[in-house]
Amino acid sequence: MTNQSTHSEFYHALTIDSNMCTGCTNCMRVCPTEAIRIRQGKAVLNKNKCVDCGECCRVCPVKAIYIKHDDFSEILKYRYRIALVPAVFIGQFSQQIRVSEIYACMKELGFTHIYEVEHGVGLVTEAYRNYMEQQAPKTYISPFCPAVVRLIQVRFPSLIPNIIHIKVPLDFAAYTIIGRLCAAGIKREEIGVFYLTPCAAKIASVKSPVEGEKSEIAGVINMDIMYNKVRQILINKPAAVDPINHTLRGIDVLYGLSGGEAMHYAGRCFAIDGMKNVIEFLEQLENDKIQDVDFIELRACDQSCAGGVLTSANRFLAIERLKNRAKHIDTLNKTRSLPSPCVNKQFLESLKSNIDIPEIKPRNMLPIGNNMQESMALLEQMKQLEASLPGVHCGLCGAPTCHAFAEDVVLGMAETNDCVFNIRQDPKTMAADSEIWGIDKYFEL
Amino acid sequence: MITETFHIAGGNFSNAGEASSRVKKILKQLGVDQCSIKRTVVAMYEAEVNIVAHAWEGNMKVEIDSEKIRITGTDKGPGIADIEKAMQAGFSTASQQVREMGFGAGMGLPNIKNNTDFLDIKSTPGIGTTLIMINYFAGHDKPKHT
């Protein structure tokens, strides 16, 4: 028994449909936390290691990995149905389709209110600035991307104190719109807030935020599903135009893109996207090799949310559209006075008392044994076994690398005979195989 | 007891830090406390950079048991003429070229001292330097006789 199973499990939106899975190993090879194995010809997810980045979902050739979300009919349970829309959703459509048309379609689908997530940006950046000024200088990490927060919990627990423990624009926006409706005399239980998500990690963070917290968000709808529904309406008939009553600034629209956060703060700020780049940076930050950096924005997806696994448009076209929209909004704002997003002082105070993320707990999955003695013995066994493995990383044993396989074997989750080089020791097959691989790839001869 | 030996090539700054990263991974897998991991990795990285910056080549031998980690760095190189002076913050013999790469600020040895429970340096000018660092993990106090 090892400590791999002693933690309570993360909620995961990523789901593998084993009827569809062909066991092709694509997902297993790209998983940045080595959370996937092949068993009985199907991909199996280790829920304690998965951080919901969605890389597996992207590479699945048969769409066997999907992202569980709430049924659209869920919204009908509420009298007031609010869609919380991230700007990236607008980026999915071509420039010819106006934002007001898109929103009109969503209302036709059943939403009573559309509210943009980025309305929370002004308050969030102000809160982050205060947070960083009040505490000791260090390299602060944005909590924006939930896959990154989980990655830090699982692989870099020593960096948890660097995470800004303040909620993200999504929470601020949900709180604001609910507060506004309640102030107008609507009962809380009649309000259902639904978030349109570009990725799996955001769903997981809404469903199980951090220990002991409950999200204000009633449900999550996958962005691709909403995109298809809206496109369907747009094709069949010209949509009614819904006037937009937003108070966004251009800079708000860019928040979900790479650099969208880093541009808000003074000092040395970096924007890093893509899981591989994020891991490399955290590794060096943890080693103290990167110093005197004030703020880092880390996003699991290449090109941040524009590259989210549930987006439909090419990420670069989506970025172009959002940049144009930001410019357009800034031009408009020059000719009108922008109403403050929160005029009610009392509300602002209640918001401020609600913005802290209470505690982000380490979910360290790295120690391989229950105690030092056991870990040491296991590690020694692993080292010996690994030295005898071929190092081809063929994946035929069902593990992504020979190293991961060695770990599985010492933890009792695989057997040495699962290695194809070990079983193909018949002189005839060896003669043929060694033409390709060389004789030294085989176990002791 | 876990034993690993890493070869460090002199002058190869782009690889400096590889050995300490590997050791970090081992310590994490063993479940060593975060504070000890951090101190060890910082000290070992500095020692690696010292070999890269000053010596021709060297080895770092790492021995881990359930109480402590002992790292022995041995290099062939010019050695340290005055160890006491080298221990002072800001003292550096690094060349201009090395400084331009962001190394050689004279914080190496002082930083190692700050991040180790036990440090011993022996050096013969013209031959090389041997450096022993020991860190005790949380819950295992440093023995008095060292």
XYZ file of C-alpha atoms in Angstrom:
591
model
C 0.000 0.000 0.000
C 1.448 3.321 -0.962
C 0.236 6.833 -0.416
C -0.901 7.137 -4.031
C -4.446 6.422 -2.929
C -4.675 8.159 0.434
C -5.821 11.569 -0.833
C -9.433 12.321 -1.607
C -9.877 12.543 -5.329
C -10.037 15.655 -7.476
C -13.211 16.168 -9.431
C -12.413 15.672 -13.099
C -14.426 16.762 -16.083
C -12.224 14.706 -18.407
C -13.828 11.354 -19.016
C -12.705 8.387 -21.089
C -15.369 6.446 -22.944
C -13.890 2.956 -22.903
C -16.301 1.736 -25.575
C -14.778 4.201 -28.012
C -11.162 4.064 -26.835
C -8.918 2.064 -29.154
C -5.910 2.098 -26.830
C -3.809 3.959 -29.412
C -1.552 5.435 -26.639
C -1.624 8.997 -28.057
C -3.110 10.420 -24.847
C -0.720 8.447 -22.655
C 2.278 9.913 -24.470
C 1.243 13.563 -24.232
C 0.027 13.614 -20.630
C 2.351 16.050 -18.819
C 1.827 14.376 -15.444
C 2.018 10.759 -16.706
C -1.484 10.135 -15.397
C -2.627 7.748 -18.134
C -1.968 4.004 -18.530
C -3.368 1.430 -20.923
C -5.166 -1.445 -19.242
C -7.150 -4.105 -21.110
C -6.574 -2.146 -24.294
C -8.140 1.056 -22.952
C -6.781 4.306 -21.571
C -7.213 4.628 -17.803
C -6.815 7.892 -15.900
C -5.104 8.213 -12.510
C -7.376 10.822 -10.956
C -4.847 11.896 -8.378
C -2.249 12.801 -10.964
C -4.505 14.382 -13.630
C -4.599 18.197 -13.568
C -7.337 18.606 -16.215
C -5.145 20.320 -18.785
C -6.999 18.535 -21.608
C -3.943 17.619 -23.697
C -5.237 14.023 -23.914
C -8.578 15.205 -25.218
C -6.866 17.176 -27.975
C -4.907 14.228 -29.362
C -7.564 11.517 -29.137
C -8.177 10.437 -32.753
C -11.545 8.805 -32.017
C -12.907 11.418 -29.573
C -13.077 8.840 -26.794
C -11.940 11.446 -24.266
C -14.656 13.971 -23.700
C -15.467 16.690 -21.251
C -18.427 16.077 -19.019
C -20.644 19.120 -18.672
C -24.100 20.060 -17.507
C -27.057 19.316 -19.708
C -28.328 22.428 -21.421
C -31.842 21.828 -20.101
C -30.461 22.457 -16.583
C -30.864 26.168 -17.206
C -34.660 25.760 -17.358
C -34.742 24.968 -13.653
C -34.264 28.660 -12.964
C -36.491 31.638 -13.616
C -33.510 33.918 -14.228
C -30.951 32.211 -16.431
C -27.650 34.015 -16.676
C -24.965 33.121 -19.209
C -21.497 34.110 -18.018
C -19.623 34.527 -21.269
C -15.834 34.816 -21.546
C -14.643 37.109 -24.345
C -12.965 34.126 -26.023
C -16.447 32.909 -27.014
C -16.918 35.953 -29.250
C -13.567 35.135 -30.822
C -15.024 31.869 -32.112
C -17.159 33.722 -34.648
C -16.116 35.563 -37.776
C -15.897 39.342 -37.702
C -19.054 39.593 -39.808
C -21.208 38.317 -36.987
C -21.893 41.056 -34.505
C -21.633 40.493 -30.766
C -25.214 41.669 -30.397
C -26.365 38.984 -32.834
C -24.564 36.279 -30.889
C -26.157 37.396 -27.642
C -29.584 37.577 -29.251
C -29.213 33.941 -30.319
C -28.269 32.951 -26.775
C -31.370 34.645 -25.459
C -33.429 32.813 -28.028
C -31.929 29.613 -26.621
C -33.307 30.441 -23.212
C -30.953 32.745 -21.333
C -32.561 35.801 -19.760
C -29.300 37.662 -19.136
C -25.870 37.657 -20.761
C -23.012 38.882 -18.620
C -19.383 39.009 -19.660
C -16.863 37.378 -17.342
C -14.356 40.151 -17.965
C -16.537 42.652 -16.098
C -14.667 41.371 -13.062
C -11.223 42.269 -14.413
C -10.964 45.819 -13.023
C -11.761 44.693 -9.491
C -9.546 41.621 -9.711
C -6.463 43.462 -10.907
C -6.939 46.082 -8.208
C -7.278 43.360 -5.570
C -4.157 41.546 -6.855
C -2.181 44.781 -6.823
C -3.146 45.433 -3.190
C -2.361 41.834 -2.269
C 1.130 41.990 -3.788
C 1.866 45.374 -2.203
C 0.785 44.266 1.261
C 2.868 41.110 1.350
C 6.568 40.386 1.176
C 8.020 40.693 -2.315
C 8.247 37.368 -4.109
C 7.369 35.925 -7.484
C 3.584 35.952 -7.435
C 1.708 33.413 -9.500
C -1.733 34.172 -10.883
C -4.488 31.746 -9.857
C -6.268 32.318 -13.203
C -5.676 28.951 -14.878
C -7.078 26.100 -12.761
C -4.933 23.493 -14.537
C -1.838 25.402 -13.422
C -3.092 25.672 -9.831
C -3.642 21.910 -9.794
C -0.251 21.307 -11.363
C 1.343 23.315 -8.546
C -0.646 21.372 -5.927
C 0.462 18.056 -7.371
C 4.020 18.697 -8.553
C 5.266 21.964 -7.033
C 3.678 22.164 -3.568
C 6.516 24.377 -2.315
C 5.256 27.107 -4.677
C 1.714 27.205 -3.260
C 2.539 30.283 -1.120
C 3.446 32.130 -4.338
C -0.085 31.805 -5.682
C -2.178 34.932 -5.179
C -4.949 33.679 -2.897
C -7.659 35.828 -4.434
C -10.459 34.662 -6.671
C -10.532 35.073 -10.430
C -12.713 37.323 -12.682
C -15.202 34.481 -13.139
C -16.037 34.481 -9.425
C -16.163 38.275 -9.294
C -18.494 38.419 -12.283
C -20.832 35.751 -10.876
C -20.947 37.554 -7.553
C -21.597 40.909 -9.215
C -24.453 39.807 -11.448
C -26.117 37.835 -8.654
C -25.743 40.821 -6.320
C -27.234 43.137 -8.887
C -30.268 40.930 -9.520
C -30.841 40.372 -5.822
C -30.679 44.128 -5.271
C -33.497 44.445 -7.809
C -35.649 42.223 -5.600
C -35.066 38.834 -7.237
C -34.719 35.822 -4.956
C -31.319 34.095 -4.981
C -32.809 30.656 -5.593
C -34.478 31.886 -8.761
C -31.126 32.785 -10.281
C -29.047 30.226 -12.146
C -25.626 31.355 -13.371
C -24.105 29.235 -16.139
C -20.557 29.587 -17.333
C -19.483 28.944 -20.917
C -16.171 27.173 -20.577
C -13.312 26.933 -23.079
C -11.654 24.044 -21.198
C -11.966 21.109 -18.811
C -9.994 22.689 -16.001
C -12.499 25.510 -15.529
C -15.310 22.982 -15.135
C -13.371 21.094 -12.512
C -12.597 24.305 -10.638
C -16.287 25.238 -10.552
C -17.381 21.741 -9.473
C -14.759 21.401 -6.748
C -13.137 24.814 -6.196
C -10.855 24.466 -3.179
C -11.573 22.611 0.016
C -14.727 23.808 1.735
C -15.742 26.362 -0.877
C -18.970 26.422 -2.797
C -19.165 28.082 -6.192
C -21.869 30.624 -6.998
C -22.099 29.060 -10.426
C -25.006 26.673 -10.979
C -23.628 24.918 -14.017
C -21.089 24.845 -16.798
C -21.767 24.564 -20.501
C -19.087 23.593 -22.977
C -18.195 26.377 -25.362
C -18.288 24.173 -28.462
C -21.875 23.133 -27.714
C -23.027 26.731 -27.384
C -21.076 27.655 -30.511
C -22.909 24.992 -32.504
C -26.296 26.043 -31.169
C -25.691 29.694 -32.023
C -24.372 28.851 -35.492
C -27.472 26.778 -36.122
C -29.751 29.728 -35.381
C -27.628 32.101 -37.442
C -27.826 29.806 -40.472
C -31.551 29.276 -40.319
C -32.653 32.848 -39.958
C -31.180 36.259 -39.332
C -30.973 36.754 -35.597
C -32.665 39.581 -33.845
C -30.176 42.101 -32.582
C -29.933 42.467 -28.860
C -28.577 45.790 -27.669
C -25.442 45.338 -25.577
C -25.237 47.097 -22.312
C -21.749 46.354 -21.182
C -19.192 48.404 -19.343
C -16.056 46.690 -20.563
C -12.764 48.350 -21.374
C -10.618 47.194 -24.276
C -8.027 45.828 -21.887
C -10.663 43.658 -20.185
C -11.465 41.829 -23.411
C -7.823 40.736 -23.687
C -7.584 39.263 -20.171
C -8.028 35.635 -21.251
C -5.334 35.903 -23.929
C -1.613 35.444 -23.344
C -0.220 38.575 -21.729
C -3.723 39.699 -20.710
C -2.839 39.625 -17.031
C 0.867 40.428 -17.084
C 0.180 43.816 -18.730
C -1.640 45.046 -15.637
C 1.224 45.053 -13.166
C 4.419 46.964 -12.583
C 7.836 45.329 -12.341
C 9.106 42.239 -14.115
C 6.063 40.343 -15.303
C 6.008 37.291 -17.520
C 3.257 35.614 -19.491
C 3.903 31.923 -20.084
C 1.599 29.615 -21.980
C 1.659 25.963 -22.954
C 1.995 23.159 -20.399
C 5.596 22.344 -21.291
C 6.733 25.947 -20.904
C 4.830 26.294 -17.640
C 6.449 23.185 -16.144
C 9.922 24.265 -17.231
C 9.439 27.708 -15.704
C 8.066 26.372 -12.405
C 10.928 23.896 -12.206
C 13.473 26.721 -12.464
C 11.538 28.998 -10.147
C 11.473 26.253 -7.547
C 15.255 25.832 -7.861
C 15.756 29.561 -7.278
C 17.297 29.774 -10.730
C 14.764 32.434 -11.655
C 14.881 35.355 -9.299
C 13.571 38.894 -8.931
C 10.495 38.293 -11.059
C 7.420 40.048 -9.665
C 4.466 38.393 -11.331
C 3.900 35.433 -13.610
C 0.828 34.621 -15.599
C 0.800 30.886 -16.350
C -1.672 29.281 -18.733
C -1.824 25.580 -19.558
C -2.963 26.040 -23.158
C -0.841 27.388 -25.980
C -2.191 30.914 -26.653
C -4.083 30.688 -23.348
C -7.868 30.431 -23.482
C -7.948 31.080 -27.234
C -6.331 27.642 -27.471
C -8.747 26.022 -25.026
C -9.654 22.461 -25.894
C -13.354 23.344 -26.272
C -12.817 26.208 -28.708
C -13.839 25.806 -32.326
C -12.046 28.613 -34.164
C -8.375 28.717 -35.041
C -6.723 30.252 -31.987
C -4.896 32.952 -33.966
C -8.044 34.077 -35.719
C -9.825 34.205 -32.365
C -7.030 36.403 -30.992
C -7.271 38.715 -33.991
C -10.987 39.147 -33.468
C -10.583 39.910 -29.768
C -7.847 42.454 -30.426
C -10.062 44.182 -32.956
C -12.923 44.125 -30.508
C -10.748 45.664 -27.806
C -9.788 48.487 -30.179
C -13.398 48.979 -31.170
C -14.526 49.166 -27.542
C -11.802 51.676 -26.706
C -12.920 53.882 -29.604
C -16.530 53.684 -28.443
C -15.587 54.418 -24.856
C -13.920 57.667 -25.927
C -17.296 59.009 -26.976
C -19.278 57.933 -23.920
C -18.779 57.982 -20.225
C -18.201 54.491 -18.914
C -20.522 53.700 -16.026
C -18.699 52.213 -13.084
C -19.242 48.462 -12.986
C -20.197 48.584 -9.308
C -21.757 51.779 -8.078
C -23.184 50.403 -4.891
C -20.659 50.976 -2.126
C -22.230 48.485 0.217
C -22.071 45.838 -2.455
C -18.433 46.638 -3.137
C -17.647 46.112 0.541
C -19.419 42.754 0.655
C -17.558 41.724 -2.481
C -14.231 42.634 -0.930
C -14.925 40.499 2.111
C -15.567 37.543 -0.158
C -12.608 37.543 -2.481
C -10.033 35.460 -0.656
C -9.253 31.918 -1.678
C -9.166 30.308 1.797
C -6.479 27.688 1.394
C -4.865 25.809 -1.449
C -3.698 22.483 -0.076
C -0.757 20.544 -1.404
C -1.744 17.288 -3.087
C 1.779 16.059 -3.384
C 1.739 12.921 -5.478
C 5.486 12.531 -5.705
C 6.555 10.486 -2.660
C 6.353 6.902 -3.833
C 6.173 5.166 -0.461
C 4.404 5.772 2.830
C 7.594 6.701 4.643
C 11.183 7.475 3.872
C 12.432 3.922 4.443
C 9.852 2.445 2.114
C 10.353 5.148 -0.524
C 14.058 4.566 -0.430
C 13.726 0.836 -0.960
C 11.236 1.362 -3.794
C 13.426 3.967 -5.450
C 16.408 1.630 -5.314
C 14.390 -1.184 -6.906
C 13.159 1.244 -9.519
C 16.650 2.349 -10.391
C 17.865 -1.214 -10.856
C 14.874 -2.194 -12.933
C 15.066 0.911 -15.076
C 18.698 0.203 -15.875
C 17.661 -3.155 -17.341
C 14.774 -1.760 -19.407
C 15.343 -1.001 -23.102
C 14.683 2.754 -22.881
C 12.707 2.674 -26.109
C 9.528 4.118 -24.511
C 7.456 2.057 -26.936
C 4.425 2.175 -24.680
C 3.568 -1.489 -25.284
C 3.684 -2.158 -21.538
C 0.876 0.370 -21.115
C 3.071 3.035 -19.497
C 4.317 6.202 -21.236
C 8.033 5.683 -20.535
C 10.343 2.965 -19.239
C 10.758 5.130 -16.136
C 6.999 5.248 -15.505
C 6.860 1.492 -16.120
C 9.590 0.854 -13.547
C 7.597 2.910 -11.048
C 4.430 0.942 -11.830
C 6.276 -2.343 -11.326
C 7.716 -1.460 -7.923
C 4.318 -0.144 -6.820
C 2.752 -3.447 -7.813
C 0.707 -2.001 -10.652
C 2.556 -3.820 -13.444
C 4.822 -6.823 -13.913
C 8.257 -7.028 -15.500
C 6.805 -9.441 -18.024
C 4.629 -6.623 -19.355
C 7.767 -5.369 -21.104
C 7.762 -6.712 -24.624
C 11.565 -6.842 -24.734
C 11.462 -9.151 -21.743
C 9.079 -11.644 -23.280
C 10.528 -11.687 -26.780
C 13.650 -13.505 -25.698
C 13.155 -16.448 -28.001
C 16.403 -16.605 -30.064
C 14.527 -16.452 -33.355
C 12.489 -13.343 -32.616
C 15.507 -11.797 -30.915
C 17.593 -12.244 -34.018
C 14.940 -10.435 -36.034
C 14.282 -7.734 -33.429
C 17.919 -7.038 -32.755
C 18.319 -6.061 -36.403
C 16.206 -3.044 -35.470
C 16.901 -2.454 -31.797
C 20.345 -3.937 -31.174
C 20.976 -6.824 -28.824
C 21.643 -4.708 -25.727
C 17.988 -3.707 -25.417
C 17.098 -7.087 -23.939
C 17.031 -8.044 -20.276
C 20.037 -9.993 -18.945
C 20.939 -12.571 -21.535
C 20.925 4.444 1.202
C 20.677 5.927 -2.273
C 23.846 6.818 -4.117
C 24.138 8.770 -7.345
C 27.158 10.276 -9.039
C 26.988 13.094 -11.561
C 29.752 14.208 -13.856
C 30.061 17.963 -14.243
C 31.861 19.384 -17.279
C 33.815 22.610 -16.769
C 32.643 25.583 -18.810
C 29.248 24.138 -19.699
C 26.963 26.725 -18.117
C 23.885 25.646 -20.052
C 23.928 22.301 -18.265
C 24.591 23.697 -14.793
C 21.656 22.782 -12.607
C 20.929 19.418 -14.194
C 22.374 17.407 -11.316
C 20.558 19.439 -8.671
C 17.293 19.078 -10.598
C 17.725 15.301 -10.662
C 18.442 15.256 -6.941
C 15.379 17.419 -6.319
C 13.238 14.837 -8.071
C 14.665 12.016 -5.954
C 14.114 13.958 -2.727
C 10.523 14.697 -3.729
C 9.916 11.021 -4.459
C 11.308 10.138 -1.051
C 8.900 12.556 0.584
C 11.626 14.735 2.123
C 10.323 17.985 3.682
C 10.123 20.970 1.351
C 12.486 23.150 3.344
C 15.308 20.594 3.209
C 14.717 20.059 -0.496
C 14.946 23.750 -1.200
C 18.111 24.282 0.871
C 19.786 21.262 -0.671
C 18.906 22.200 -4.235
C 20.109 25.785 -3.781
C 23.409 24.661 -2.209
C 23.988 21.947 -4.769
C 23.224 24.256 -7.675
C 25.777 26.776 -6.400
C 28.348 24.000 -6.035
C 27.626 22.824 -9.568
C 28.068 26.344 -10.907
C 31.357 26.643 -9.023
C 32.722 23.560 -10.777
C 31.423 24.743 -14.151
C 32.808 28.251 -13.672
C 36.179 27.521 -12.140
C 37.243 23.914 -12.654
C 38.084 21.776 -15.665
C 35.812 18.977 -14.624
C 34.336 17.409 -11.546
C 32.005 14.893 -9.958
C 29.213 15.245 -7.492
C 28.485 12.215 -5.384
C 25.150 12.221 -3.612
C 24.380 9.875 -0.738
C 20.941 9.897 0.827
C 19.804 7.962 3.872
C 16.661 8.380 5.926
C 18.144 11.204 8.021
C 20.299 13.251 5.738
C 21.800 13.986 2.361
C 25.543 14.162 1.898
C 26.928 15.687 -1.268
C 30.605 15.430 -2.115
C 31.832 17.633 -4.936
C 35.317 16.868 -6.208
C 36.897 18.824 -9.004
C 40.118 19.071 -10.931
C 40.918 22.722 -11.237
C 42.886 25.716 -9.963
C 41.681 25.223 -6.387
C 40.965 27.955 -3.870
C 44.028 29.771 -2.541
C 42.343 31.401 0.451
C 39.203 29.594 1.536
C 38.389 32.098 4.289
C 38.413 34.940 1.799
C 36.320 32.951 -0.674
C 33.691 32.480 2.021
C 33.117 36.238 2.225
C 30.079 37.543 0.414
C 31.026 39.400 -2.750
C 34.500 37.953 -3.111
C 34.948 36.504 -6.577
C 37.753 35.435 -8.878
C 35.375 34.871 -11.798
C 36.465 36.185 -15.181
C 34.646 39.020 -16.932
C 33.272 36.494 -19.409
C 31.691 34.433 -16.629
C 30.237 37.546 -14.969
C 28.624 38.608 -18.212
C 26.719 35.334 -18.181
C 25.163 36.299 -14.867
C 27.429 34.191 -12.685
C 30.416 35.063 -10.509
C 28.813 37.565 -8.115
C 30.818 36.151 -5.230
C 27.759 34.697 -3.514
C 28.412 31.036 -4.304
C 30.200 29.798 -1.188
C 28.355 32.090 1.264
C 25.102 30.852 -0.254
C 26.203 27.239 0.118
C 27.094 27.866 3.742
C 23.686 29.429 4.416
C 21.900 26.456 2.936
C 23.788 23.584 4.533
C 23.954 22.157 8.055
C 27.543 21.098 7.603
C 30.115 22.325 5.113
C 33.738 21.349 4.690
C 36.049 22.620 1.964
C 39.501 21.292 1.231
C 41.505 22.649 -1.621
C 44.959 22.288 -3.110
C 45.888 25.144 -5.471
C 46.651 23.799 -8.923
C 45.092 20.408 -8.208
C 41.467 20.907 -7.205
C 38.841 21.267 -4.538
C 36.732 18.868 -2.494
C 33.582 20.115 -0.893
C 31.363 18.155 1.486
C 27.862 19.369 2.239
C 25.429 17.684 4.609
C 21.807 18.563 5.237
C 19.655 16.863 7.864
C 15.992 16.368 7.035
C 13.169 17.699 9.199
C 12.896 15.732 12.442
C 16.562 14.743 12.367
C 18.714 17.170 14.281
C 22.222 17.958 13.332
C 24.541 15.879 15.605
C 26.527 18.016 18.043
C 29.947 16.569 17.301
C 30.026 17.839 13.716
